[in-house]
Coordinates of N, CA and C in Angstrom, one line a residue:
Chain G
X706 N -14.5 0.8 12.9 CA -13.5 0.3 12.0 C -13.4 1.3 10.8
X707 N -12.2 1.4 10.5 CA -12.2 2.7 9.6 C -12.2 1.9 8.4
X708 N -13.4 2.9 7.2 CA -13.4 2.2 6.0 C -13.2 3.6 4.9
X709 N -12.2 3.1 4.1 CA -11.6 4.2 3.0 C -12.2 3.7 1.7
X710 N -13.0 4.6 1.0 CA -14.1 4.8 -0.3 C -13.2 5.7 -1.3
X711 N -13.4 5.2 -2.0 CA -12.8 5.7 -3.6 C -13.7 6.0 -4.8
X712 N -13.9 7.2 -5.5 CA -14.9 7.5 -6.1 C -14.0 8.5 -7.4
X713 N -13.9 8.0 -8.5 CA -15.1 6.6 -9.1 C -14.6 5.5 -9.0
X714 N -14.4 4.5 -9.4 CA -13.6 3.5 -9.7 C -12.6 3.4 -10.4
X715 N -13.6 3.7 -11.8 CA -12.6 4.2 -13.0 C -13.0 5.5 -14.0
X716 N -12.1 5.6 -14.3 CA -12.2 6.9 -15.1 C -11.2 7.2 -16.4
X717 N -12.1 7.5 -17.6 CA -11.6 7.5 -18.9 C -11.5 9.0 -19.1
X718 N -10.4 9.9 -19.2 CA -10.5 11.0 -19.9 C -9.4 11.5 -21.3
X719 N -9.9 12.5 -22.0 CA -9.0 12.7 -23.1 C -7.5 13.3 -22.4
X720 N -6.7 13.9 -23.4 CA -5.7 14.1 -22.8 C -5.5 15.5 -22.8
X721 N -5.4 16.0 -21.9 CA -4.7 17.8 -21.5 C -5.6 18.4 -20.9
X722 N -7.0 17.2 -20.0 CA -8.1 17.6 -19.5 C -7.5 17.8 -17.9
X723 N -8.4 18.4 -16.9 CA -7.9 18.4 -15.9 C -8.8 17.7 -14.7
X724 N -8.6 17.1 -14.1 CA -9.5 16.0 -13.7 C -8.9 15.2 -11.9
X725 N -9.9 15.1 -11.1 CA -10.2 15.1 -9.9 C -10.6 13.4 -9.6
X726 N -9.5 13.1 -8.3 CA -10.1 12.1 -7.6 C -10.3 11.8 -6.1
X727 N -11.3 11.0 -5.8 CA -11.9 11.4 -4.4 C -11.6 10.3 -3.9
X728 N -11.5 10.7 -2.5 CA -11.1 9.5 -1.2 C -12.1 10.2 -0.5
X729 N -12.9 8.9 0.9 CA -13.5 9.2 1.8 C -13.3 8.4 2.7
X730 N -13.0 8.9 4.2 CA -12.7 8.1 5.2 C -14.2 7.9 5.6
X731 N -14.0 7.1 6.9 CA -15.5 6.8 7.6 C -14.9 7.8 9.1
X732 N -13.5 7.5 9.7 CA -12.9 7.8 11.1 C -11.9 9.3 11.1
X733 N -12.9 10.0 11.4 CA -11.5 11.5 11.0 C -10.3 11.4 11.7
X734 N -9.8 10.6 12.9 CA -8.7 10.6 13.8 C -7.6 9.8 13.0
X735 N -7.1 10.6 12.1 CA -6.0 10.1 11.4 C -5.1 10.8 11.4
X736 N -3.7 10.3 11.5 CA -2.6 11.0 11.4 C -2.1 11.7 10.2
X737 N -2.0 10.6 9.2 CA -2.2 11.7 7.9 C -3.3 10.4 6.9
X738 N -2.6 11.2 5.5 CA -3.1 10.6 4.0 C -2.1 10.5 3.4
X739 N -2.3 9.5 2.8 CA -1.3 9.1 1.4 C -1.9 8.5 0.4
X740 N -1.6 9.5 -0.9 CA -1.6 9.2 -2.2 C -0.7 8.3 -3.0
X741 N -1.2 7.2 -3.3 CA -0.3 6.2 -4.2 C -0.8 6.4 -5.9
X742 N 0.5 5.7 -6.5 CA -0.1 5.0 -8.0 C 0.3 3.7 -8.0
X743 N -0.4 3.3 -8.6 CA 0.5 1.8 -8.7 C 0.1 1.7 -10.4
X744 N 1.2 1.1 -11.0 CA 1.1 0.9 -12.2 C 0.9 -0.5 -12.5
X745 N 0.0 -1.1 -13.3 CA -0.5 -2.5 -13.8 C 0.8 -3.5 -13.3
X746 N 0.7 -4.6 -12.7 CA 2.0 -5.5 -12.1 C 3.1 -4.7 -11.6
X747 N 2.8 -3.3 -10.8 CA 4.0 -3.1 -10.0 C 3.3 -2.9 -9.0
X748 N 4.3 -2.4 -7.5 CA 4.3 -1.7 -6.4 C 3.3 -0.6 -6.4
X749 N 3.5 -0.3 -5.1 CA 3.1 1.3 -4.9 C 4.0 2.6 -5.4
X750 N 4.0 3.3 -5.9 CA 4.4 4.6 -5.8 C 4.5 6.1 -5.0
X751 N 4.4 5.8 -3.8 CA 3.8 7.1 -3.2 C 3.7 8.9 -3.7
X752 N 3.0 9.3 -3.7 CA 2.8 10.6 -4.5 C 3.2 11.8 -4.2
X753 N 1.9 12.0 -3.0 CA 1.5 12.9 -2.0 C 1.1 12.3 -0.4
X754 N 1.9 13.1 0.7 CA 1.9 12.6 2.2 C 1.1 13.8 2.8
X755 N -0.1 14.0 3.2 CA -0.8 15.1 4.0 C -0.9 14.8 5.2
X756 N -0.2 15.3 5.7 CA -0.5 15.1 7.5 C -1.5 15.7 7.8
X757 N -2.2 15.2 9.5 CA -3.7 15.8 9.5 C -3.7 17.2 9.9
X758 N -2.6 18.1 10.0 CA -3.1 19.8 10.5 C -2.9 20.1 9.1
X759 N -2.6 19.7 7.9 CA -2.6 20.5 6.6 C -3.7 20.2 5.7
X760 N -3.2 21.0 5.1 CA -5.0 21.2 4.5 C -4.5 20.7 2.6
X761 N -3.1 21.1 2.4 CA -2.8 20.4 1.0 C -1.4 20.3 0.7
X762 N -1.3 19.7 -0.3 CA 0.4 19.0 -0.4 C 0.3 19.0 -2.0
X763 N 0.9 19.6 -2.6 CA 1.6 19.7 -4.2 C 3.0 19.4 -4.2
X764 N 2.7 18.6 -5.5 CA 3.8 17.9 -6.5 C 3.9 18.2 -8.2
X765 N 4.4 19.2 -8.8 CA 3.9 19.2 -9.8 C 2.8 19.0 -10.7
X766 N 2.5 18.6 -11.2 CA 0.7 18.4 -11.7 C 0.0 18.2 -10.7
X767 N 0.5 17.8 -9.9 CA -0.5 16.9 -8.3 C -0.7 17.8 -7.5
X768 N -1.9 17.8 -7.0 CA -2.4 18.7 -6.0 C -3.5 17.8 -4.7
X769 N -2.9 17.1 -3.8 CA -3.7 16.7 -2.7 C -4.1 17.7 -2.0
X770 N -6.1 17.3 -1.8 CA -6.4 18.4 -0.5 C -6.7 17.7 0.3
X771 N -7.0 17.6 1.8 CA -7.9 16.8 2.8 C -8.4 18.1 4.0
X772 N -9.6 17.5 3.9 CA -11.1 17.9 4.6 C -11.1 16.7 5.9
X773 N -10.3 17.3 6.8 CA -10.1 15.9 7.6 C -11.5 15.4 8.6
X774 N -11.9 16.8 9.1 CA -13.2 17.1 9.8 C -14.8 16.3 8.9
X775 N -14.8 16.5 7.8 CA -15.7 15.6 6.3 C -15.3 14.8 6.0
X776 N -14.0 13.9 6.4 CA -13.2 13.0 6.1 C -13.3 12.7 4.8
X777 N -12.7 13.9 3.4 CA -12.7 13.5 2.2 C -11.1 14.3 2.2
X778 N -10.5 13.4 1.0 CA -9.3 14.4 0.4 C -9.5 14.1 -1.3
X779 N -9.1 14.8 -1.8 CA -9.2 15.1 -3.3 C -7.7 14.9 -3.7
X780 N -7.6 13.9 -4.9 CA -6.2 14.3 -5.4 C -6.9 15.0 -7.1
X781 N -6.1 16.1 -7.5 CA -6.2 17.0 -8.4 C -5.1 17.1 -9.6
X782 N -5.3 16.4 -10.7 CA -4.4 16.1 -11.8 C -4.5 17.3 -13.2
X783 N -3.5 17.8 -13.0 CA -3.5 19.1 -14.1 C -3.2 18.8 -15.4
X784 N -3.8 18.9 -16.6 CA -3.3 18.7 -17.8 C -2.8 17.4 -17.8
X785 N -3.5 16.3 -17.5 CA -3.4 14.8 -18.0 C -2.7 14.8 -19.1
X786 N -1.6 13.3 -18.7 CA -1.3 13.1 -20.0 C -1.4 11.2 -20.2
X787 N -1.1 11.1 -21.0 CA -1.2 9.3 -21.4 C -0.2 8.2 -19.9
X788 N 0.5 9.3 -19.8 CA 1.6 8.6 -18.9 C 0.9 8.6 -17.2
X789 N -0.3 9.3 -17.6 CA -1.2 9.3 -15.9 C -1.6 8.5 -15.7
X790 N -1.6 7.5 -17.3 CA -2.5 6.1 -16.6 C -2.1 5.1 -15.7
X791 N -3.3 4.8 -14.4 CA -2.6 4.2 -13.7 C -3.8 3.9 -13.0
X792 N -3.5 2.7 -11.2 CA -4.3 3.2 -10.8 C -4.4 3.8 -9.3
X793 N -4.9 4.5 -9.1 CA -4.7 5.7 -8.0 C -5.2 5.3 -6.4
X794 N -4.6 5.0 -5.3 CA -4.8 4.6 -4.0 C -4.7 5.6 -3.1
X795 N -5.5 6.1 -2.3 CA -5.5 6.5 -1.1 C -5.6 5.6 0.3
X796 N -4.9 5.9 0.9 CA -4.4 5.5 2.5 C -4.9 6.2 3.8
X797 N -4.8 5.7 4.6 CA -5.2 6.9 6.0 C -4.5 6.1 7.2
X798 N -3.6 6.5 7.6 CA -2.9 6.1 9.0 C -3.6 6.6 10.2
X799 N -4.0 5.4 11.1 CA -5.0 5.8 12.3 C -4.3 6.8 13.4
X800 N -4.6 7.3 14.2 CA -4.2 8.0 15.3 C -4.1 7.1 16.5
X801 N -5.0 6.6 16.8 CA -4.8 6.2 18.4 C -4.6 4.4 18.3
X802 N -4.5 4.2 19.5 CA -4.1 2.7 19.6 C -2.7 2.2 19.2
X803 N -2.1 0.8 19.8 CA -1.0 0.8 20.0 C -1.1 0.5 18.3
X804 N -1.9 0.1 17.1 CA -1.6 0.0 16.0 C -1.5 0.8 14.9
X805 N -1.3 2.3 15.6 CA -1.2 3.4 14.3 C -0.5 3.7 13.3
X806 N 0.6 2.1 13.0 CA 1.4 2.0 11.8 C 0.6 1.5 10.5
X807 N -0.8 0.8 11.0 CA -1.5 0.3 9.8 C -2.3 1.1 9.4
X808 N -1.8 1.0 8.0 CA -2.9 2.1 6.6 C -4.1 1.0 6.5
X809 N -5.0 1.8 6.1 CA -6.0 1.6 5.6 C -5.9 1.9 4.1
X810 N -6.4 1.2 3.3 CA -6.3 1.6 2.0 C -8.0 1.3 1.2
X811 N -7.9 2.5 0.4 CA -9.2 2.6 -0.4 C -8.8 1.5 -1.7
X812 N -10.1 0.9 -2.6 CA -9.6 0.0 -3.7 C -9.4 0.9 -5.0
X813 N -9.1 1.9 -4.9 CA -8.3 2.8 -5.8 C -9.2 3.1 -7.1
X814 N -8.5 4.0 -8.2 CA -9.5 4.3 -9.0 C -8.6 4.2 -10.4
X815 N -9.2 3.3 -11.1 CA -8.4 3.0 -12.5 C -8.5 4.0 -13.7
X816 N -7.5 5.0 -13.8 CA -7.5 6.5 -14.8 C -6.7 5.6 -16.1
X817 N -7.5 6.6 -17.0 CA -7.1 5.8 -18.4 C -7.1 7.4 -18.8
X818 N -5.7 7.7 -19.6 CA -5.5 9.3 -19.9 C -5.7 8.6 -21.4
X819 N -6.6 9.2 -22.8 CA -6.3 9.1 -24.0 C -6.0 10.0 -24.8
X820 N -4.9 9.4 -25.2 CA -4.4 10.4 -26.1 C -5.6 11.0 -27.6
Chain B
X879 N 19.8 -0.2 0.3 CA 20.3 0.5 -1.4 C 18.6 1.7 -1.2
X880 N 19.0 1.9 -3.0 CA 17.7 2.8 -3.0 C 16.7 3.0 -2.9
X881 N 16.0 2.0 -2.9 CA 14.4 1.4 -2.8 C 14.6 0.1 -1.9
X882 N 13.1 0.3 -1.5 CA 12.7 -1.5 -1.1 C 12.8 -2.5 -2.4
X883 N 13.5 -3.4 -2.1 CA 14.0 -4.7 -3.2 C 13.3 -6.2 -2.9
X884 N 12.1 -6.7 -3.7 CA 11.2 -7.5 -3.0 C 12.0 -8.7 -4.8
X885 N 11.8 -9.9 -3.9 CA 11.7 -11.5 -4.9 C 11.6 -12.3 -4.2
X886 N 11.2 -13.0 -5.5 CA 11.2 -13.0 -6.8 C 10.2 -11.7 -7.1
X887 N 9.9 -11.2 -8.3 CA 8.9 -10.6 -9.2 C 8.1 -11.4 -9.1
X888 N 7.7 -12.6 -9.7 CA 7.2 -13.6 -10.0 C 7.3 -15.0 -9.5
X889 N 6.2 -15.6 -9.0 CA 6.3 -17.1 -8.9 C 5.3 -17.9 -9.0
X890 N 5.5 -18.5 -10.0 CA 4.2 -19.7 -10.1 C 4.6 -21.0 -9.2
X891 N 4.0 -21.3 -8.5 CA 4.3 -22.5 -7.5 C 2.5 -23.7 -7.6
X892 N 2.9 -25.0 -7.5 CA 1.8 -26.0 -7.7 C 1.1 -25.9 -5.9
X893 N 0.2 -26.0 -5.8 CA -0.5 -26.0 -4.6 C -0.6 -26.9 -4.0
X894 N 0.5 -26.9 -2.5 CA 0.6 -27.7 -1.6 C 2.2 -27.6 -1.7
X895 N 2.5 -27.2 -2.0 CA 4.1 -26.3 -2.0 C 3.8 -25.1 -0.9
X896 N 5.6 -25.0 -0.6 CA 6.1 -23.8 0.1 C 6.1 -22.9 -0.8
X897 N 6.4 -21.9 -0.5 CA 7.2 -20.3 -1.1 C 7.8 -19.3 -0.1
X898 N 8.6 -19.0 -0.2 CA 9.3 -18.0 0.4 C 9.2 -16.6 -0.3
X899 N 9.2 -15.6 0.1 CA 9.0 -14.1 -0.8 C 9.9 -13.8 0.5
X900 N 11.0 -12.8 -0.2 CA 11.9 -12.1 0.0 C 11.6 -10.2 0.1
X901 N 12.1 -9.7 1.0 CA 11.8 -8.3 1.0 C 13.3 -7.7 1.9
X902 N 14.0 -6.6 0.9 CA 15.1 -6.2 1.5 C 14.9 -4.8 1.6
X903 N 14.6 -4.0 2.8 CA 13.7 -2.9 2.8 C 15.1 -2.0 2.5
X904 N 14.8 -0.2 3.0 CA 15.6 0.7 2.6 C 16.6 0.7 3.8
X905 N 17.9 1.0 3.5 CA 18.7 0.9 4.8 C 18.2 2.7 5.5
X906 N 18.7 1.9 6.9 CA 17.9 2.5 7.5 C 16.4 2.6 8.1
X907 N 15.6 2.0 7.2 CA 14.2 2.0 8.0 C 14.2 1.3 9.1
X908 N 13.7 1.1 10.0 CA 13.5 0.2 11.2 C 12.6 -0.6 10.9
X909 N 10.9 0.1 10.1 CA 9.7 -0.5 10.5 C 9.7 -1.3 8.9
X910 N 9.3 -2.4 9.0 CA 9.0 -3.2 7.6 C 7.5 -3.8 7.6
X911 N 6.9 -3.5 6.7 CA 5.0 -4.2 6.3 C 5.4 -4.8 5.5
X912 N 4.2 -6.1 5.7 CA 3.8 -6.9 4.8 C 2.1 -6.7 4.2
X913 N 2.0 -6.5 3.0 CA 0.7 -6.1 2.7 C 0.2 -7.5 1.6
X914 N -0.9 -7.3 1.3 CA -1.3 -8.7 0.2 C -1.9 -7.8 -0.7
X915 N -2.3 -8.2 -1.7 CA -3.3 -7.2 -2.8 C -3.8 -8.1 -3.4
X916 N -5.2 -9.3 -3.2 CA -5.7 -9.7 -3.9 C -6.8 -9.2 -5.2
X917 N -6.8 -10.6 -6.0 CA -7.7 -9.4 -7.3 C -9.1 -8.6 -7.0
X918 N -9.0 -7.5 -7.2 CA -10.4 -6.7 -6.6 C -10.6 -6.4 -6.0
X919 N -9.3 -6.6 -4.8 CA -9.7 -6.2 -3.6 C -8.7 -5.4 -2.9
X920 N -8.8 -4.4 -1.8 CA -7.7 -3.5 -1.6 C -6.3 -4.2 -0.5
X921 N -5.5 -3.3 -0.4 CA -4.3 -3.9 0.3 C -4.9 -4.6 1.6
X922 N -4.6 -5.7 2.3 CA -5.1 -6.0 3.3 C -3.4 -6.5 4.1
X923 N -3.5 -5.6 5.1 CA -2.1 -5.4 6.2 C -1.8 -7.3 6.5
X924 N -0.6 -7.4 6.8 CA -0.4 -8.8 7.2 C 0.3 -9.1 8.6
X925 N 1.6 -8.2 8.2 CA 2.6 -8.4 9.3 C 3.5 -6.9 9.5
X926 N 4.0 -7.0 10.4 CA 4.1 -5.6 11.0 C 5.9 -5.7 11.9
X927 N 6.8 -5.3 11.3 CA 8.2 -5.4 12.4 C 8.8 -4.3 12.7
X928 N 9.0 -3.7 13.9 CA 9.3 -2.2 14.1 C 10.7 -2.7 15.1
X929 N 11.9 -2.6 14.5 CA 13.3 -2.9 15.0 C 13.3 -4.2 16.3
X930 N 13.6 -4.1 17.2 CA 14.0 -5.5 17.9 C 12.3 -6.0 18.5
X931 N 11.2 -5.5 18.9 CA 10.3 -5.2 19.0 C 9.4 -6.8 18.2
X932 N 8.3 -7.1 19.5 CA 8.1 -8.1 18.5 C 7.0 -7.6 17.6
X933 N 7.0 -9.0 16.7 CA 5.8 -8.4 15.1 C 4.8 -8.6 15.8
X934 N 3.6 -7.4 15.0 CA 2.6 -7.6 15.0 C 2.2 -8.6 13.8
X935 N 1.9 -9.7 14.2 CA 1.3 -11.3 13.2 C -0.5 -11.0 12.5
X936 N -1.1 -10.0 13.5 CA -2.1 -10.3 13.4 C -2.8 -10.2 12.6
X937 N -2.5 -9.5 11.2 CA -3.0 -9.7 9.8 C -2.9 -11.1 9.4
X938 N -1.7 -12.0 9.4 CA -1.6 -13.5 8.9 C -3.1 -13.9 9.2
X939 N -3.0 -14.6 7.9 CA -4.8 -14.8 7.2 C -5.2 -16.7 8.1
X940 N -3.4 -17.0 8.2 CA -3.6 -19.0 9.0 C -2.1 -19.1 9.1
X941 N -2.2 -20.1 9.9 CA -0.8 -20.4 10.4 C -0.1 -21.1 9.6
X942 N -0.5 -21.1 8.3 CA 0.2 -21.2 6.8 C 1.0 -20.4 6.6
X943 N 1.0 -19.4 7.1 CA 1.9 -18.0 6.7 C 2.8 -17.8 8.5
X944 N 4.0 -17.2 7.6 CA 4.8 -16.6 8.6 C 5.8 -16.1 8.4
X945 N 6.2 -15.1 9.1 CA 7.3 -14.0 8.5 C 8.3 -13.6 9.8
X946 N 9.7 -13.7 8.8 CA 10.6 -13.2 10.0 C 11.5 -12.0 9.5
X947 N 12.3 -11.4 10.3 CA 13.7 -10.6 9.6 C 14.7 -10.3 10.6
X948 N 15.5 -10.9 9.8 CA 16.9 -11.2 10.2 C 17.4 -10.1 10.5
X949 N 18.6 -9.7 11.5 CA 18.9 -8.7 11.9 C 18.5 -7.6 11.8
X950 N 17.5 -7.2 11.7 CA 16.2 -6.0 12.1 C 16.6 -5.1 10.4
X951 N 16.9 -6.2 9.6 CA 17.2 -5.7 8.0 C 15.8 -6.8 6.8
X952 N 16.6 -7.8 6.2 CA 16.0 -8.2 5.5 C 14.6 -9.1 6.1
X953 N 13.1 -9.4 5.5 CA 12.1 -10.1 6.1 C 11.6 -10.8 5.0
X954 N 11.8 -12.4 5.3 CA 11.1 -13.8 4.7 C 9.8 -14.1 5.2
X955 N 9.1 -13.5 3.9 CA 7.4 -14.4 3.9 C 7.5 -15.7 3.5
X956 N 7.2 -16.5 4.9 CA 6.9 -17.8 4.0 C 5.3 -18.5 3.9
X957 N 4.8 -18.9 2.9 CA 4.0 -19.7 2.8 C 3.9 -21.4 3.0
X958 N 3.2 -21.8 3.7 CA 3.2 -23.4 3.7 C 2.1 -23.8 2.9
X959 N 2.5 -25.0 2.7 CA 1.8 -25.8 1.8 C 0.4 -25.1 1.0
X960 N 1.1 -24.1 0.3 CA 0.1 -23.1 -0.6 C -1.4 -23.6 -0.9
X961 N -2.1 -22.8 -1.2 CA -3.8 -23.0 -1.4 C -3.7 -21.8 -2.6
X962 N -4.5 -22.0 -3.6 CA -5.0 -20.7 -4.6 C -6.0 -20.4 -4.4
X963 N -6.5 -20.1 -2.7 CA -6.3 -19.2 -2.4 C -5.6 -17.7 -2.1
X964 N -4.3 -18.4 -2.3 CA -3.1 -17.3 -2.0 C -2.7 -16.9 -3.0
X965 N -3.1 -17.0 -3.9 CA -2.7 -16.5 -5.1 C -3.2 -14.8 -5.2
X966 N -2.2 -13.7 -5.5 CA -2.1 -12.4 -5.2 C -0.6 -12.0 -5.1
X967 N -0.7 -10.6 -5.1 CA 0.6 -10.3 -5.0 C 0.6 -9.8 -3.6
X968 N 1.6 -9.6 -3.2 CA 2.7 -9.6 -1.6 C 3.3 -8.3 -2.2
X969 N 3.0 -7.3 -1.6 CA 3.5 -6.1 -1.2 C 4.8 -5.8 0.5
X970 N 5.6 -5.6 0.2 CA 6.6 -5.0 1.3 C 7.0 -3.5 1.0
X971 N 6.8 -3.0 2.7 CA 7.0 -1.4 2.7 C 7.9 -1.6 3.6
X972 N 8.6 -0.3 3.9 CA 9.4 0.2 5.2 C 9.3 1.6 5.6
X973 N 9.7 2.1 7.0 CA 9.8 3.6 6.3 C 10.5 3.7 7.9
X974 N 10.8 4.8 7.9 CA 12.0 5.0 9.3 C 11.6 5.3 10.6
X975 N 11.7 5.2 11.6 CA 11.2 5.4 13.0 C 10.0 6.0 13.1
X976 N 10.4 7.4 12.9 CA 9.4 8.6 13.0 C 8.2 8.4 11.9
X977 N 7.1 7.6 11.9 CA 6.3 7.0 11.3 C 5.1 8.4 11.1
X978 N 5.1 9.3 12.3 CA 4.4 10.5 11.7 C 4.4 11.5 10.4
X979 N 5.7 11.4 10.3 CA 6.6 12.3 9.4 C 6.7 11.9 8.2
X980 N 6.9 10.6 8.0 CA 7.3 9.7 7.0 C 6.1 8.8 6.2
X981 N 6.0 8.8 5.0 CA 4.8 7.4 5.0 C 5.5 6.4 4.6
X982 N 5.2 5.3 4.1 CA 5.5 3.8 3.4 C 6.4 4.1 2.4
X983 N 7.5 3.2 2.0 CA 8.1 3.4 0.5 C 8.0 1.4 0.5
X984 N 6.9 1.5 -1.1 CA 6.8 -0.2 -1.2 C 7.6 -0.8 -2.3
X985 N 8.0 -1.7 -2.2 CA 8.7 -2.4 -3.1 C 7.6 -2.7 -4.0
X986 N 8.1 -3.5 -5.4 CA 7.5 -3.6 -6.8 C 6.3 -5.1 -6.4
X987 N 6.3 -5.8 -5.7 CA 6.1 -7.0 -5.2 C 6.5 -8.4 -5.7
X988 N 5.8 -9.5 -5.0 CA 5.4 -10.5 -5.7 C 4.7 -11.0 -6.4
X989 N 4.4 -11.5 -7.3 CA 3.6 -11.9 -7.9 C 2.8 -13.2 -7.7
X990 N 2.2 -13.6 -6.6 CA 2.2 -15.5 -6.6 C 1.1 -16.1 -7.1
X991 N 1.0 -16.9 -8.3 CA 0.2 -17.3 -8.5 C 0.5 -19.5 -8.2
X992 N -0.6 -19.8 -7.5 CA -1.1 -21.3 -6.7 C -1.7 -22.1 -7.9
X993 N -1.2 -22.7 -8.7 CA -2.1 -23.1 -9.9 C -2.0 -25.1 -9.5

């Protein structure tokens, strides 16, 4: 059973720091990764989509990697600002079996940017 | 329209009541999720509809719960005779055929709190 780990939990940083968050699968046979935010009482936001033969996916400040073989991907936030806060989910869509529409999701990591 | 459109936002309902939660996915998707997000704990998959195709049910937590969608567009979560235990928000995604290519786009959710 595939289980997705989120490291740290939470995380407090000042503002215009540059600062890293980590996902870890347990099952490398994934089709891709996805980076969410979800903001306090909303949805998801999707971010970053890494399929499994790429190795990274940028969005502006955002920089997803995935280590699919070590089953980790990194999302990479440049020059934080107040408006980062949030809290951050990673996904992993399975490969095989007739169910490989369902994500797996990590319990995400709560970023507090201070100004 | 432009986004997934999920309601109510909010519902407080007394326990041992119905509820219905509403989810009007993106035109065009085929495939529609139902996810839950209780407190502290990560998305847990529910229901699964991929165009005329039957659902996959097999996240529903009891036969308290059940979900349909009408003309392979809009999908009603309903709850029976509620427990708080159910109290959490209700997440709905969609995203278009080609499920390799594409990831989830989620609506804002529900809110249900069983008091």
């Amino acid at each position: 059973k595939q289980e997705v780990t989120q490291i740290p939990a939470a995380l407090s940083v000042p503002e215009g720091e540059n600062l890293v968050l980590n996902c870890s699968f347990t099952d490398s046979a994934i089709y891709n990764l996805q980076w969410f935010r979800q903001d306090p009482g909303k949805g998801l936001t999707s971010l970053l989509l890494i399929q499994s033969s790429q190795r990274e996916q940028t969005s502006g400040r955002l920089n997803a990697s995935l280590d699919k073989s070590s089953g980790r991907s990194t999302l990479y936030i440049a020059a934080s600002q107040p408006g980062d806060s949030a809290t951050y989910l990673c996904a992993v869509r399975p490969v095989s079996g007739g169910s490989n529409y369902k994500l797996t999701f990590g319990k995400g990591t709560l970023l507090t940017v201070n100004p | 329209g432009a986004g997934v459109s999920q309601s109510p936002s909010n519902k407080v309902t007394e326990k041992g009541k119905d509820v219905e939660l509403r989810c009007d996915p993106i035109s065009g998707h085929t495939a529609l999720y139902w996810y839950r997000q209780s407190l502290g704990q990560g998305l847990e998959f529910l229901i699964y509809f991929q165009g005329n195709s039957a659902p996959d049910k097999s996240g529903l937590p009891s036969d308290r719960f059940s979900a349909e969608r009408t003309g392979g567009s809009v999908s009603t979560l309903t709850i029976q005779r509620t427990q708080q235990e159910d109290s959490a928000v209700y997440l709905c995604a969609s995203s278009p055929l080609d499920i390799s290519n594409y990831g989830y786009t989620f609506g804002s959710g529900t809110r249900l709190t069983v008091v």
